[in-house]
PDB file of C-alpha atoms and ligand atoms in Angstrom:
ATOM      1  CA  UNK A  21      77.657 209.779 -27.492  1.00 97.00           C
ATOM      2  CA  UNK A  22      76.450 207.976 -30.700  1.00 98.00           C
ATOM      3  CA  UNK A  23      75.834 204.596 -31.697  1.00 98.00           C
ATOM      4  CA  UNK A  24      76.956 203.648 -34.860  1.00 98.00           C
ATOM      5  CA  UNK A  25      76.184 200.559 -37.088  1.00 98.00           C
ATOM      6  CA  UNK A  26      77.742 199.636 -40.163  1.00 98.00           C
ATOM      7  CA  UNK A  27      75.152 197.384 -42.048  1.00 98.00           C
ATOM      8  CA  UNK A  28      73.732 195.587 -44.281  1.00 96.00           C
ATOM      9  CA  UNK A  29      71.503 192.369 -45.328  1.00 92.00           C
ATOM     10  CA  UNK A  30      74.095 190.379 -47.069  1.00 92.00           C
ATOM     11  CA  UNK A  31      76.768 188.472 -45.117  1.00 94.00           C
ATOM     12  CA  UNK A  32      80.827 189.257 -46.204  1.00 96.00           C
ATOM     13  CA  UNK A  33      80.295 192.778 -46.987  1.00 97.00           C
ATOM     14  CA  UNK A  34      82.841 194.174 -44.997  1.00 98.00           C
ATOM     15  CA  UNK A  35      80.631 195.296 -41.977  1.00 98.00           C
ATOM     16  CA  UNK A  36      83.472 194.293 -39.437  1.00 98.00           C
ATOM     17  CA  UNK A  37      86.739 195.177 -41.539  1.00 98.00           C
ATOM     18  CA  UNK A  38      84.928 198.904 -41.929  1.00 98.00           C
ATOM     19  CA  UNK A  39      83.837 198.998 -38.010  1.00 98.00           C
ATOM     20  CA  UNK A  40      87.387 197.767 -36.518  1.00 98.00           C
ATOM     21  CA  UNK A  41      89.375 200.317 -39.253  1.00 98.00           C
ATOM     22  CA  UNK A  42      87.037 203.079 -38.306  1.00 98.00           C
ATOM     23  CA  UNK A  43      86.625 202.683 -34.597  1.00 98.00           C
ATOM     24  CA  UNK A  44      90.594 202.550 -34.983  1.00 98.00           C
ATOM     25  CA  UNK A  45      91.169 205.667 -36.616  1.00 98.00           C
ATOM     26  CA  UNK A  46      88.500 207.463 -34.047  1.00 98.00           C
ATOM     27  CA  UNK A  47      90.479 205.929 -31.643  1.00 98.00           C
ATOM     28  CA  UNK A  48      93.575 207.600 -32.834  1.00 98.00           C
ATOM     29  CA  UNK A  49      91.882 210.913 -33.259  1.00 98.00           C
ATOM     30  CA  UNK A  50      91.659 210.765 -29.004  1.00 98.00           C
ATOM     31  CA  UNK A  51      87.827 209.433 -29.104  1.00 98.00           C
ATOM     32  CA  UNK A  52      86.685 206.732 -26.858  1.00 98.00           C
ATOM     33  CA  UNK A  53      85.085 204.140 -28.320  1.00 98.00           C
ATOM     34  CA  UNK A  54      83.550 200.788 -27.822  1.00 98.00           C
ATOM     35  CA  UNK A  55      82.528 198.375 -29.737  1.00 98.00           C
ATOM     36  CA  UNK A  56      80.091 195.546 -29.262  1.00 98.00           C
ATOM     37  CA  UNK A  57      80.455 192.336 -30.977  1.00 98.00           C
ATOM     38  CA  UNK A  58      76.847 190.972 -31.470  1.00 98.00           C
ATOM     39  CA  UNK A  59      77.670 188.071 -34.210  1.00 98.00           C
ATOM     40  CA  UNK A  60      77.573 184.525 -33.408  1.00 98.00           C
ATOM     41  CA  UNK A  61      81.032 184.606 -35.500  1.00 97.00           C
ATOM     42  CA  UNK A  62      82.496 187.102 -32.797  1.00 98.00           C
ATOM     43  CA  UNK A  63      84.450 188.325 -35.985  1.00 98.00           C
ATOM     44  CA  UNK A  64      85.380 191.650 -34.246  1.00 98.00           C
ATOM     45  CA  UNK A  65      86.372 190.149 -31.072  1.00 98.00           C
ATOM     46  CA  UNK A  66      89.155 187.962 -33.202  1.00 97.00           C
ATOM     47  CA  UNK A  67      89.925 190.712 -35.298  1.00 98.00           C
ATOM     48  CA  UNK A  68      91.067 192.868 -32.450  1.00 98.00           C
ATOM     49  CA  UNK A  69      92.783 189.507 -30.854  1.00 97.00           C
ATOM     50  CA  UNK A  70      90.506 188.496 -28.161  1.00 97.00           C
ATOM     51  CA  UNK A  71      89.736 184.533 -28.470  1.00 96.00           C
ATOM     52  CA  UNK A  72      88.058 183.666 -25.616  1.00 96.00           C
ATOM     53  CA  UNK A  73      87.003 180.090 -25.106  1.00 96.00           C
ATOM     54  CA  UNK A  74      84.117 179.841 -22.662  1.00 96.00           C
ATOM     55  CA  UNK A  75      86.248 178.194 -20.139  1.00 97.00           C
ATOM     56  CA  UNK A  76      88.424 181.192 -20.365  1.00 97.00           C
ATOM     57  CA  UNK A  77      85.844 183.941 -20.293  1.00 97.00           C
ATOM     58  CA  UNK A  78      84.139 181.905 -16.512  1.00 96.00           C
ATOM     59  CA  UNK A  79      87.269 181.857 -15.274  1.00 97.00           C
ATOM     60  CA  UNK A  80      88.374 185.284 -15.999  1.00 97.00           C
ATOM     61  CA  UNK A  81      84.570 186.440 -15.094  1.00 97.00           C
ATOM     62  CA  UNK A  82      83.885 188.031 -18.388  1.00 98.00           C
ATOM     63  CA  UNK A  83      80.699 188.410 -19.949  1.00 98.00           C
ATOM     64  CA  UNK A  84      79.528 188.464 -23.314  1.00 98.00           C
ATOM     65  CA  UNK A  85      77.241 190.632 -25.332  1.00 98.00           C
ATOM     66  CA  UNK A  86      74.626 187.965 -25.046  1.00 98.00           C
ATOM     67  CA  UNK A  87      74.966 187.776 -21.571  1.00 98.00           C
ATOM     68  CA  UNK A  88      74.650 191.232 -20.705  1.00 98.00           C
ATOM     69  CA  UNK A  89      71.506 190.830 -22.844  1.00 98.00           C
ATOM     70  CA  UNK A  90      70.281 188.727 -21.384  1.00 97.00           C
ATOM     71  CA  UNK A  91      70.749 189.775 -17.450  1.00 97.00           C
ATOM     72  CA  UNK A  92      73.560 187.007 -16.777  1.00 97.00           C
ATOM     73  CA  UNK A  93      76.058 189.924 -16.346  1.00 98.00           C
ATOM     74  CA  UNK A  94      76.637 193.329 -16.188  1.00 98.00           C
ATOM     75  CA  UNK A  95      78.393 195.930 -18.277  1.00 98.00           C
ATOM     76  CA  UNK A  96      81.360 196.096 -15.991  1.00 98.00           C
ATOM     77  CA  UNK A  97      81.944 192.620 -16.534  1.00 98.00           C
ATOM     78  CA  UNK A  98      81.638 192.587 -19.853  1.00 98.00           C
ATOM     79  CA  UNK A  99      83.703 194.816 -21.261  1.00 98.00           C
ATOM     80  CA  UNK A 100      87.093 194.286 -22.170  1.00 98.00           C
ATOM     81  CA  UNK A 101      90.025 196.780 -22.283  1.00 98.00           C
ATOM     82  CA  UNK A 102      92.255 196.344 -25.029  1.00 98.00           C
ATOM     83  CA  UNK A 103      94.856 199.285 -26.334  1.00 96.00           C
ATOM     84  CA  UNK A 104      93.011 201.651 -28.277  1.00 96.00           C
ATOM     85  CA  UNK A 105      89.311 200.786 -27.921  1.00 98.00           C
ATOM     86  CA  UNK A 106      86.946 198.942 -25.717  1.00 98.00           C
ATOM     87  CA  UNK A 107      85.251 196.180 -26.363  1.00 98.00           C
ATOM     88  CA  UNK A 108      82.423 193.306 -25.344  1.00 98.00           C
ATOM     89  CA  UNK A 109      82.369 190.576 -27.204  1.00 98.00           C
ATOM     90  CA  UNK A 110      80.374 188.097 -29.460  1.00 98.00           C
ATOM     91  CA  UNK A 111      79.180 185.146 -28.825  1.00 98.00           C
ATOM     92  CA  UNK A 112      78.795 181.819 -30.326  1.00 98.00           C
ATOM     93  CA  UNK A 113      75.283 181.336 -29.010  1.00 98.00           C
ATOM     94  CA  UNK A 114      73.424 183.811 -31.032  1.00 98.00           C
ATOM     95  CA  UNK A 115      73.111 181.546 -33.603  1.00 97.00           C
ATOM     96  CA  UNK A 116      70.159 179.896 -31.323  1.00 96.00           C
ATOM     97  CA  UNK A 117      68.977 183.675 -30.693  1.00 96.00           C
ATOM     98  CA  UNK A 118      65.202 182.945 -30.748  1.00 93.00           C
ATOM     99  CA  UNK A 119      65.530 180.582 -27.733  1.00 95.00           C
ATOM    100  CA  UNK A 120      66.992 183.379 -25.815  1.00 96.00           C
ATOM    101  CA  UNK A 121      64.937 186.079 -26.881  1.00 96.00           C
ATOM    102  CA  UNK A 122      61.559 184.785 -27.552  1.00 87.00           C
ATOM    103  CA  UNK A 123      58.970 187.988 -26.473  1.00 84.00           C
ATOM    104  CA  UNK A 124      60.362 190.078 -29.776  1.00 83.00           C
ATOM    105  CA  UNK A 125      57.642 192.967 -28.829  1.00 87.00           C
ATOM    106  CA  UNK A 126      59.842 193.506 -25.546  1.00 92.00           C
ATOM    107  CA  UNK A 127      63.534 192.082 -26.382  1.00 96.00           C
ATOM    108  CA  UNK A 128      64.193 194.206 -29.166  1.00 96.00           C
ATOM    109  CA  UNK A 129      64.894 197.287 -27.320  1.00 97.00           C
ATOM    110  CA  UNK A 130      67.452 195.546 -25.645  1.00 98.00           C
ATOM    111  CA  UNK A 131      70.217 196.481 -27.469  1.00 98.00           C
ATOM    112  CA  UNK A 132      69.052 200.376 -27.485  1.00 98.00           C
ATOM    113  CA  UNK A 133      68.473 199.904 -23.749  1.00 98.00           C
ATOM    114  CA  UNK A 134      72.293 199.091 -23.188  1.00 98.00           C
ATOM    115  CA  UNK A 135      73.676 201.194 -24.974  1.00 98.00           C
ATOM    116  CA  UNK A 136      71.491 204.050 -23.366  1.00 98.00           C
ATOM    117  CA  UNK A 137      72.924 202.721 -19.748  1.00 98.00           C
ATOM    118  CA  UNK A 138      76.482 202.677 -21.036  1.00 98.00           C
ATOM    119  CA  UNK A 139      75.743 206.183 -22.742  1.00 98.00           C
ATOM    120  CA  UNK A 140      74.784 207.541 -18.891  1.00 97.00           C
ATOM    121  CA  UNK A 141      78.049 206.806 -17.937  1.00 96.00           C
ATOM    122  CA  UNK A 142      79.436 209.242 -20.160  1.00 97.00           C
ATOM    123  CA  UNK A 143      82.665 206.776 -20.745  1.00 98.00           C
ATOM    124  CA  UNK A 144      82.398 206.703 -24.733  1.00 98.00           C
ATOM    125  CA  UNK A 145      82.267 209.085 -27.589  1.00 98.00           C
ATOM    126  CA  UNK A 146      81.068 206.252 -30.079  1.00 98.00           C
ATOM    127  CA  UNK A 147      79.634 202.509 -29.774  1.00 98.00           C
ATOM    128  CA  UNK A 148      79.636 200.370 -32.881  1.00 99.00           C
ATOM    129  CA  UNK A 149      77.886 197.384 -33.287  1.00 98.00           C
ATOM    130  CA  UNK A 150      78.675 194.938 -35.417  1.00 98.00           C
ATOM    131  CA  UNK A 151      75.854 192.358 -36.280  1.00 98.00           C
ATOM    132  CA  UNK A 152      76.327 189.263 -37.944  1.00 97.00           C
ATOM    133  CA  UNK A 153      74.528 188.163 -41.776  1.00 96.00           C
ATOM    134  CA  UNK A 154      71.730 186.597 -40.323  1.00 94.00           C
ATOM    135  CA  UNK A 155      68.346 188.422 -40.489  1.00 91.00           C
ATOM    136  CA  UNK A 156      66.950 188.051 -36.923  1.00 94.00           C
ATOM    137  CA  UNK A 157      66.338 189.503 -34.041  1.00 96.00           C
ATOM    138  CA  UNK A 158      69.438 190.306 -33.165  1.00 97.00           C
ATOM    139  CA  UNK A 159      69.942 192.135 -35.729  1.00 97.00           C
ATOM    140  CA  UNK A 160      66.854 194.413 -35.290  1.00 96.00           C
ATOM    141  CA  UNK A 161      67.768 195.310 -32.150  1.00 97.00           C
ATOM    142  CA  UNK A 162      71.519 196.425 -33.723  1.00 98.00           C
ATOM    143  CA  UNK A 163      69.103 198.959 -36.123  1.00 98.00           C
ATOM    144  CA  UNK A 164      66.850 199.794 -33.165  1.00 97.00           C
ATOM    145  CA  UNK A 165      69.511 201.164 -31.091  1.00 98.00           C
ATOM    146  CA  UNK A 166      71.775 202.514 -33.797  1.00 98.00           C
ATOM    147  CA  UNK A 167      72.065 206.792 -34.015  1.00 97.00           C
ATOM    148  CA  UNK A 168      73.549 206.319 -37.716  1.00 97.00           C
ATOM    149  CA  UNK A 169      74.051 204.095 -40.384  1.00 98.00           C
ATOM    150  CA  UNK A 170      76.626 203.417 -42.963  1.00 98.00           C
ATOM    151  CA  UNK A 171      75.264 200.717 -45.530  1.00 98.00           C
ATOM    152  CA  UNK A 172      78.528 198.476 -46.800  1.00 98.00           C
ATOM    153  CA  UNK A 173      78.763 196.389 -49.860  1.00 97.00           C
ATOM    154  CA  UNK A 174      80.941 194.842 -52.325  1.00 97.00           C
ATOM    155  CA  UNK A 175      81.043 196.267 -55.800  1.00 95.00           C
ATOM    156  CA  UNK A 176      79.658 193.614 -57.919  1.00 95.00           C
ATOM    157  CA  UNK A 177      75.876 194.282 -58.879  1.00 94.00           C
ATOM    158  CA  UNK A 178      74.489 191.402 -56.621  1.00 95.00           C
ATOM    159  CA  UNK A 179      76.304 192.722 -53.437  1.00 96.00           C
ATOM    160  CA  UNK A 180      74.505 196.245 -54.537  1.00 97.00           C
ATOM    161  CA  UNK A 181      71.383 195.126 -55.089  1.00 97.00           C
ATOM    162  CA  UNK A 182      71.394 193.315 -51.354  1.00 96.00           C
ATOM    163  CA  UNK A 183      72.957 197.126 -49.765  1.00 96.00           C
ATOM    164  CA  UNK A 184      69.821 199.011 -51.869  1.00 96.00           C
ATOM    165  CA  UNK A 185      67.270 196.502 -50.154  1.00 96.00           C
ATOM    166  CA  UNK A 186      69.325 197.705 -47.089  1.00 96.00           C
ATOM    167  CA  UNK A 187      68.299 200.877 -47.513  1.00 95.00           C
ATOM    168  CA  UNK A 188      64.877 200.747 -48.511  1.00 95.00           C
ATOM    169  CA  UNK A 189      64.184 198.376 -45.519  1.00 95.00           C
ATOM    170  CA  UNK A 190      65.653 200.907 -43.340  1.00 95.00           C
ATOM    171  CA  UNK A 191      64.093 203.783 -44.678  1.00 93.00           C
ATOM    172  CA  UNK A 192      60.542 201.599 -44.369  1.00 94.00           C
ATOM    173  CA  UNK A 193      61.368 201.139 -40.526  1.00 94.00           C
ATOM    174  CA  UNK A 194      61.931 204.961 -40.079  1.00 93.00           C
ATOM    175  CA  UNK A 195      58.688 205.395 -41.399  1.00 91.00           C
ATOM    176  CA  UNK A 196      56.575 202.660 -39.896  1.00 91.00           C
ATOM    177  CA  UNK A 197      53.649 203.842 -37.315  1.00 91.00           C
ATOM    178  CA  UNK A 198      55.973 203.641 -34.302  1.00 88.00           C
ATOM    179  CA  UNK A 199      59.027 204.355 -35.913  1.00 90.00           C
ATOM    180  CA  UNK A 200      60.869 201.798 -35.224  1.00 92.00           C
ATOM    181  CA  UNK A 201      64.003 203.134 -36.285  1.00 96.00           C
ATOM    182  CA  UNK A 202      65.125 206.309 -35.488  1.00 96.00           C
ATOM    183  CA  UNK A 203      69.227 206.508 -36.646  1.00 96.00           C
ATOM    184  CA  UNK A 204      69.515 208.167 -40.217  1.00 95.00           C
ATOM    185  CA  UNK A 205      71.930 206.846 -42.749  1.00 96.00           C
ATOM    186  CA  UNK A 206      74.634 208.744 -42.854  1.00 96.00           C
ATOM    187  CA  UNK A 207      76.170 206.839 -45.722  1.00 97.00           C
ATOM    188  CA  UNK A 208      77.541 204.321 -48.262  1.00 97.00           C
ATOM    189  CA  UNK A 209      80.798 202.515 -48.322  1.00 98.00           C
ATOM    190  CA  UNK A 210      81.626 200.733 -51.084  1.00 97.00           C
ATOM    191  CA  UNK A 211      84.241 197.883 -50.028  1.00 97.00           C
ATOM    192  CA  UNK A 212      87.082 196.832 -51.156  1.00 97.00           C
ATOM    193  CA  UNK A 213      87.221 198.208 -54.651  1.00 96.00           C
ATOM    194  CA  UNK A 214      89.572 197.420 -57.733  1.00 94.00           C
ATOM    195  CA  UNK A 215      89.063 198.768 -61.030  1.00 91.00           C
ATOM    196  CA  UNK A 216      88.546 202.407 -62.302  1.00 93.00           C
ATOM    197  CA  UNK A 217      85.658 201.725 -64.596  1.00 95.00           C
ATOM    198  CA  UNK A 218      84.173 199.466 -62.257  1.00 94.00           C
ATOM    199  CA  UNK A 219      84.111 201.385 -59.081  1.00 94.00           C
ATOM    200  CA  UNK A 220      82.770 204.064 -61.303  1.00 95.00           C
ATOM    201  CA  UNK A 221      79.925 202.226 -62.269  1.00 95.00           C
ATOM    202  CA  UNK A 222      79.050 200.775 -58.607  1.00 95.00           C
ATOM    203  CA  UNK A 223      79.555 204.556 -57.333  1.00 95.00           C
ATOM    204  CA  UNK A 224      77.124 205.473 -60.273  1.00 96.00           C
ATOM    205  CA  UNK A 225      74.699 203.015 -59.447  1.00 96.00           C
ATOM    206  CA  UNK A 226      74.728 203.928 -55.437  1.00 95.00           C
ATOM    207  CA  UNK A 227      74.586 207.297 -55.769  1.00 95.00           C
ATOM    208  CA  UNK A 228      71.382 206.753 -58.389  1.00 94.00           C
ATOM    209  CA  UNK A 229      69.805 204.832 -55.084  1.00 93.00           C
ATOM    210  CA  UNK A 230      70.473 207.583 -53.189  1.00 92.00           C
ATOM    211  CA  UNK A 231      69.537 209.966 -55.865  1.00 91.00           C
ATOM    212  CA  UNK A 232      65.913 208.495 -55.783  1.00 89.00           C
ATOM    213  CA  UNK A 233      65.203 208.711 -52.358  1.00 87.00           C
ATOM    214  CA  UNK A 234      66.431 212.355 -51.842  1.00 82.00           C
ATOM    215  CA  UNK A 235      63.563 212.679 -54.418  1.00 81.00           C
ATOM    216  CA  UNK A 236      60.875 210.617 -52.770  1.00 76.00           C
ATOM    217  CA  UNK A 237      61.630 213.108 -49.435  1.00 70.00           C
ATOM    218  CA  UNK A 238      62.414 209.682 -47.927  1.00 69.00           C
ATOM    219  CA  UNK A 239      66.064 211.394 -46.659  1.00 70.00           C
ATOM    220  CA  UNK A 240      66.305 214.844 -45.359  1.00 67.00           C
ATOM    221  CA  UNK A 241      69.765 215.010 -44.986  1.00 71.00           C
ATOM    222  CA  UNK A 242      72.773 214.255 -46.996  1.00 82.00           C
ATOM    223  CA  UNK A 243      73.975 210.780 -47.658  1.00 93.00           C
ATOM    224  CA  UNK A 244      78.008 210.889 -48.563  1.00 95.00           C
ATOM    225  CA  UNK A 245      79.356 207.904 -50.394  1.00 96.00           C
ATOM    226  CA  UNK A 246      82.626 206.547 -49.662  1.00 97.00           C
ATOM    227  CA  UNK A 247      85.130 203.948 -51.254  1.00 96.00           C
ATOM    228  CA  UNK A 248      87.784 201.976 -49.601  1.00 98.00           C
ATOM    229  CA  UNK A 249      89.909 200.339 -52.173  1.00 96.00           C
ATOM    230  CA  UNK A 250      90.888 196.719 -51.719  1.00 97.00           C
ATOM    231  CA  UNK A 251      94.165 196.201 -50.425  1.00 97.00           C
ATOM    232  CA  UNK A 252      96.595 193.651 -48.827  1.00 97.00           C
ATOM    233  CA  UNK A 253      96.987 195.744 -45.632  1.00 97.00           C
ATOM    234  CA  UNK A 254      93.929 195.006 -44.568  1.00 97.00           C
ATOM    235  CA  UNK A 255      94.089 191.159 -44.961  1.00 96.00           C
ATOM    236  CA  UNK A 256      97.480 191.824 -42.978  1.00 96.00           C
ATOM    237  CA  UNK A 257      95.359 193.802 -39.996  1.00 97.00           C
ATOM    238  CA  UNK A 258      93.249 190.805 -39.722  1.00 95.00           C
ATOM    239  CA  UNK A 259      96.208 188.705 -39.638  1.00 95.00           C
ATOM    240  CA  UNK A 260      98.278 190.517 -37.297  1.00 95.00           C
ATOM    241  CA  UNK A 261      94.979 191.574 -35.182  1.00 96.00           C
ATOM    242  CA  UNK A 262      95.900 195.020 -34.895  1.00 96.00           C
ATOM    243  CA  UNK A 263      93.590 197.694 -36.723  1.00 98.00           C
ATOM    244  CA  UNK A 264      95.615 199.154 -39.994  1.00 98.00           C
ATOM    245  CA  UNK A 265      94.164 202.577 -39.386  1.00 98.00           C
ATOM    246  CA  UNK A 266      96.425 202.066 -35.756  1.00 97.00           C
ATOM    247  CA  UNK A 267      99.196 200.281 -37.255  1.00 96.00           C
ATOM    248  CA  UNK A 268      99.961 202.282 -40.370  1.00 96.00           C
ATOM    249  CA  UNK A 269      98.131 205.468 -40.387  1.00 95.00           C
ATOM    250  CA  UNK A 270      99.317 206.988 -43.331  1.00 94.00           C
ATOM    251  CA  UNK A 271      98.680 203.967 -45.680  1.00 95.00           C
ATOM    252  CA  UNK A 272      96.903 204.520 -48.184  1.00 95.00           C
ATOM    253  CA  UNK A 273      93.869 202.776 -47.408  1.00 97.00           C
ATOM    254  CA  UNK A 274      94.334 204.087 -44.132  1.00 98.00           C
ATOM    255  CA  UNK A 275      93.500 207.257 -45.293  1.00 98.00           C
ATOM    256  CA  UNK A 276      90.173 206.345 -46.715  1.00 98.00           C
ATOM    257  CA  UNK A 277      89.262 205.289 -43.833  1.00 98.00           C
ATOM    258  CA  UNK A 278      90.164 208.070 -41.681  1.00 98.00           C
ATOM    259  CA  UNK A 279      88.001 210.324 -44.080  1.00 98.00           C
ATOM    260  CA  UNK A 280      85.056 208.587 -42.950  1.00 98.00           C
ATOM    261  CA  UNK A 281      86.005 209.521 -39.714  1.00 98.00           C
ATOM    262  CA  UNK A 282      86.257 213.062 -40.228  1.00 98.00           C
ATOM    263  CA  UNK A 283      83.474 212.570 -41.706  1.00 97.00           C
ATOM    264  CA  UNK A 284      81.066 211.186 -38.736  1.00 97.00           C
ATOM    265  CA  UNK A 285      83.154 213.553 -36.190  1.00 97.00           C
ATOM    266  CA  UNK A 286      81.979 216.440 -38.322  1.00 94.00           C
ATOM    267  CA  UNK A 287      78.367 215.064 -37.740  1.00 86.00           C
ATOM    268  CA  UNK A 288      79.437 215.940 -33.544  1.00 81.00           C
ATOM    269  CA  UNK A 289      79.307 219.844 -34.472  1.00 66.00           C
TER     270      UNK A 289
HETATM  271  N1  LIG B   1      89.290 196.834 -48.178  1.00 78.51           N
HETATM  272  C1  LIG B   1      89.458 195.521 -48.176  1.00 78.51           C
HETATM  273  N2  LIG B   1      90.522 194.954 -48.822  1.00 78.51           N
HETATM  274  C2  LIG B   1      90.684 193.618 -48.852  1.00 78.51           C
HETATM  275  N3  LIG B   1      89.872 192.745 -48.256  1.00 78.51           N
HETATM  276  C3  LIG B   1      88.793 193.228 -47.613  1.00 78.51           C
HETATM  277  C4  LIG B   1      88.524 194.622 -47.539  1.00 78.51           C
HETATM  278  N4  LIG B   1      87.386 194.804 -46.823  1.00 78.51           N
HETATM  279  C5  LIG B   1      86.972 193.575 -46.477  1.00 78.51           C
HETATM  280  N5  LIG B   1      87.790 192.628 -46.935  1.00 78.51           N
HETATM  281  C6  LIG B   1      87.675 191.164 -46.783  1.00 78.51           C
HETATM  282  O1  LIG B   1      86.350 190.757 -47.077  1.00 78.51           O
HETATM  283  C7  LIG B   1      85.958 189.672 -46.252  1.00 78.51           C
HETATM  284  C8  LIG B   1      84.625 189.996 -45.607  1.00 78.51           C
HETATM  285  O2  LIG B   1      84.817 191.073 -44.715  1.00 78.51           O
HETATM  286  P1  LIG B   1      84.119 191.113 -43.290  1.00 78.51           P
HETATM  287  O3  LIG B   1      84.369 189.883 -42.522  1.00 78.51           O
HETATM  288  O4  LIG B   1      84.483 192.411 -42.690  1.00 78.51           O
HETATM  289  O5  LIG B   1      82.587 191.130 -43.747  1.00 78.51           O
HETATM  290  P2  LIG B   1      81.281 191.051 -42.813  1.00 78.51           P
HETATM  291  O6  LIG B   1      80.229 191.808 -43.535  1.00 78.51           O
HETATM  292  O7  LIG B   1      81.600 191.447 -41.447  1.00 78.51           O
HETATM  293  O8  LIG B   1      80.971 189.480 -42.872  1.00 78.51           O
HETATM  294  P3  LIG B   1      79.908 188.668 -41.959  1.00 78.51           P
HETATM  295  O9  LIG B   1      78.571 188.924 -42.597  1.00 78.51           O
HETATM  296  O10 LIG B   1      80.342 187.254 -42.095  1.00 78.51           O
HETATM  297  O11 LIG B   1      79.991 189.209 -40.580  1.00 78.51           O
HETATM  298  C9  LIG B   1      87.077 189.460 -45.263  1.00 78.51           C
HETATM  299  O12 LIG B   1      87.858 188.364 -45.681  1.00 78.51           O
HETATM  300  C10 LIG B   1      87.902 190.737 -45.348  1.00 78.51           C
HETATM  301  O13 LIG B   1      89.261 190.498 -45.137  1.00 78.51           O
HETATM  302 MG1  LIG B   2      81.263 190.431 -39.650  1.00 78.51          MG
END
């Protein structure tokens, strides 16, 4: 089993249009997959149609991500069958995420020590987790317990700038005295593209990142870029709150995104 997180420092870069679409086309490919919704936002949990109201979640008796994290609940209570995937979802509460995990030395391994119980019960071939924009704890504990990485951004030259500092913090938290971090960055996806000589240039400028850190001996593996073209089908997913790479496989975006996972089920050999 791996954990996967799709990440990055800047908020509206795509993390949880690029986790649902790829945990959907996994899903179609026969893996099992869950994903955990650790944003405040529960983005993924609405993109995949699941709108719990606290009222509804007590009286069905299903628990959140930051319940489970916090020893209100268990995993079998938190997670939530849908179709094609599994899920546990977000929860509005992590904005306040310092008053629920306050000894950082200890709660950051929280995350990895989930996801290491759900891994024993050899249910799942992949967990995402999708963190929200904000720069806290919770979101350490997403890196901490993540297997591999796959930095998102936008193509304009801010949104690049924040996915390079991505990067380089991870790569500094691989290489810190206890390393921190142990998941390697698999790779890049640059979001919702338009524009030959544009996407060009971002793909230039990414690869030039990547480029100079094969070259520091900061990476000793291969980092593959990958593009996913903006398109109205995936406004339509969110809309419709069914995954496009589930709903229209063949679409061309589709396709993109079941590249990438060829891609990370190639990294199972
Ligand atoms: N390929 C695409 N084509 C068109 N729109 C896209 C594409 N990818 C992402 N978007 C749009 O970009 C916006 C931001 O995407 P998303 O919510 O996935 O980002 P995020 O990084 O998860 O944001 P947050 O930091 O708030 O969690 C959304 O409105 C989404 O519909
Ligand atoms: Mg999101």
């Amino acid at each position: 089993m791996k954990v996967i997180c799709i990440t990055t420092t800047k908020g509206g870069a795509a993390k949880t249009t690029n986790t649902v679409e790829i945990a959907g086309a996994l899903s179609t490919y026969g893996k099992k997959v869950l994903c955990i919704d650790v944003d405040q936002t529960s983005g993924l949990s609405k993109y995949l149609g699941v709108r719990l109201t606290p009222e509804e979640r007590e009286n069905y008796g299903i628990k959140t991500s930051l319940e489970v994290l916090t020893g209100n609940g268990s995993i079998e209570e938190s997670i939530i069958e849908l179709d094609n995937m599994d899920i546990i979802c977000g929860d509005a509460r992590f904005e306040k995420a310092s008053q629920f995990f306050q000894d950082e030395d200890e709660d950051k391994y929280l995350l990895k020590d989930l996801c290491d119980e759900i891994a024993k019960s050899g249910k799942y071939d992949y967990i995402f987790i999708d963190h929200g924009p904000q720069n806290d704890i919770v979101k350490k504990m997403a890196l901490i317990a993540a297997d591999e990485f796959y930095i998102t951004s936008m193509i304009s030259d801010v949104d690049r700038d924040e996915a390079k500092r991505s990067i380089d913090n991870i790569v500094k938290l691989q290489h810190t005295r206890d390393k921190l971090v142990s998941g390697q960055i698999k790779g890049v996806i640059l979001s919702s593209t338009s524009g030959k000589a544009l996407k060009e240039m971002a793909l230039e400028d990414i690869e030039g990142k990547i480029n100079q850190l094969e070259d520091g001996e900061n990476l000793e593996y291969n980092v593959h870029i990958f593009d996913i073209p903006q398109s109205m089908a995936i406004k339509e997913a969110q809309t419709y709150q069914v995954p496009n790479t589930i709903k229209h496989k063949s679409s061309s975006v589709s396709r993109n995104y079941y590249e990438i996972a060829d891609y990370i089920m190639e990294g199972e050999a």
